[in-house]
Short mmCIF file of C-alpha atoms in Angstrom, two decimals:
data_model
loop_
_atom_site.label_atom_id
_atom_site.label_comp_id
_atom_site.label_asym_id
_atom_site.label_seq_id
_atom_site.Cartn_x
_atom_site.Cartn_y
_atom_site.Cartn_z
CA ILE A 1 84.05 110.21 140.74
CA PHE A 2 84.95 110.47 137.05
CA GLU A 3 85.33 113.78 135.22
CA TRP A 4 85.97 113.74 131.48
CA TYR A 5 87.46 116.67 129.57
CA TYR A 6 87.66 117.41 125.85
CA ASN A 7 90.41 119.88 124.89
CA ASN A 8 90.56 120.98 128.56
CA ASN A 9 86.80 121.63 128.77
CA LEU A 10 84.68 119.60 131.17
CA ILE A 11 82.23 117.37 129.31
CA THR A 12 78.84 117.90 130.94
CA GLY A 13 77.23 114.64 132.04
CA ALA A 14 80.32 112.49 131.43
CA SER A 15 80.73 111.04 134.91
CA VAL A 16 81.23 107.29 134.50
CA SER A 17 84.34 105.18 133.88
CA THR A 18 83.92 105.08 130.08
CA TYR A 19 83.42 107.77 127.46
CA GLU A 20 82.77 107.35 123.74
CA ALA A 21 84.97 109.78 121.85
CA THR A 22 83.45 111.04 118.59
CA LYS A 23 85.71 113.96 117.63
CA SER A 24 89.44 114.45 117.15
CA GLY A 25 91.14 116.13 120.07
CA THR A 26 92.63 115.57 123.51
CA TYR A 27 90.58 113.66 126.05
CA ARG A 28 91.45 113.66 129.74
CA VAL A 29 89.89 111.83 132.66
CA LYS A 30 90.22 112.76 136.32
CA VAL A 31 89.35 110.03 138.82
CA THR A 32 88.72 110.90 142.47
CA ASN A 33 88.14 108.27 145.16
CA ASP A 34 86.15 108.53 148.39
CA LYS A 35 89.28 109.78 150.24
CA GLN A 36 89.48 112.73 147.80
CA CYS A 37 92.68 111.39 146.23
CA SER A 38 92.74 111.93 142.47
CA SER A 39 94.68 110.99 139.39
CA THR A 40 94.47 112.05 135.74
CA ASP A 41 95.42 110.64 132.38
CA GLN A 42 94.89 111.81 128.83
CA ILE A 43 95.03 110.68 125.23
CA SER A 44 94.98 112.49 121.89
CA ILE A 45 92.73 110.99 119.24
CA ASN A 46 92.66 111.71 115.51
CA PHE A 47 89.68 110.66 113.41
CA PHE A 48 90.24 110.66 109.66
CA ALA A 49 87.61 110.93 106.96
CA ALA A 50 86.97 107.76 104.99
CA PRO A 51 88.16 107.92 101.38
CA GLU A 52 85.47 108.43 98.78
CA VAL A 53 84.74 105.73 96.24
CA SER A 54 82.81 107.25 93.36
CA ASP A 55 83.68 105.02 90.41
CA PHE A 56 80.73 102.66 90.78
CA GLN A 57 77.92 105.22 91.27
CA ASN A 58 75.04 102.71 91.26
CA SER A 59 76.46 100.87 88.23
CA VAL A 60 75.13 97.47 87.21
CA ILE A 61 77.44 94.89 85.68
CA ASN A 62 75.95 91.87 83.94
CA ALA A 63 78.15 88.80 83.67
CA CYS A 64 77.54 85.16 82.99
CA LYS A 65 78.23 82.54 85.64
CA GLY A 66 81.88 81.53 85.47
CA GLU A 67 83.05 84.85 84.01
CA THR A 68 85.24 87.21 86.00
CA VAL A 69 84.79 90.95 86.42
CA ASP A 70 87.70 93.22 87.37
CA LEU A 71 86.70 95.92 89.83
CA LYS A 72 88.99 98.92 90.30
CA THR A 73 88.63 102.22 92.06
#
């Protein structure tokens, strides 16, 4: 039996050996075998927002074959 927790709250329906984390926080799993012996482990995960790139904003650059174009953000 697998029980997954997010920030110490049981995740409803998360009862298999894998869980796809989608938010930052502390995830814990409790595994119980058929003899009712159990073990737990946990991990803290931090998701960071991707940096914004706004310099290009649907720009079009025309260049002839063989020319170079410097792209900077």
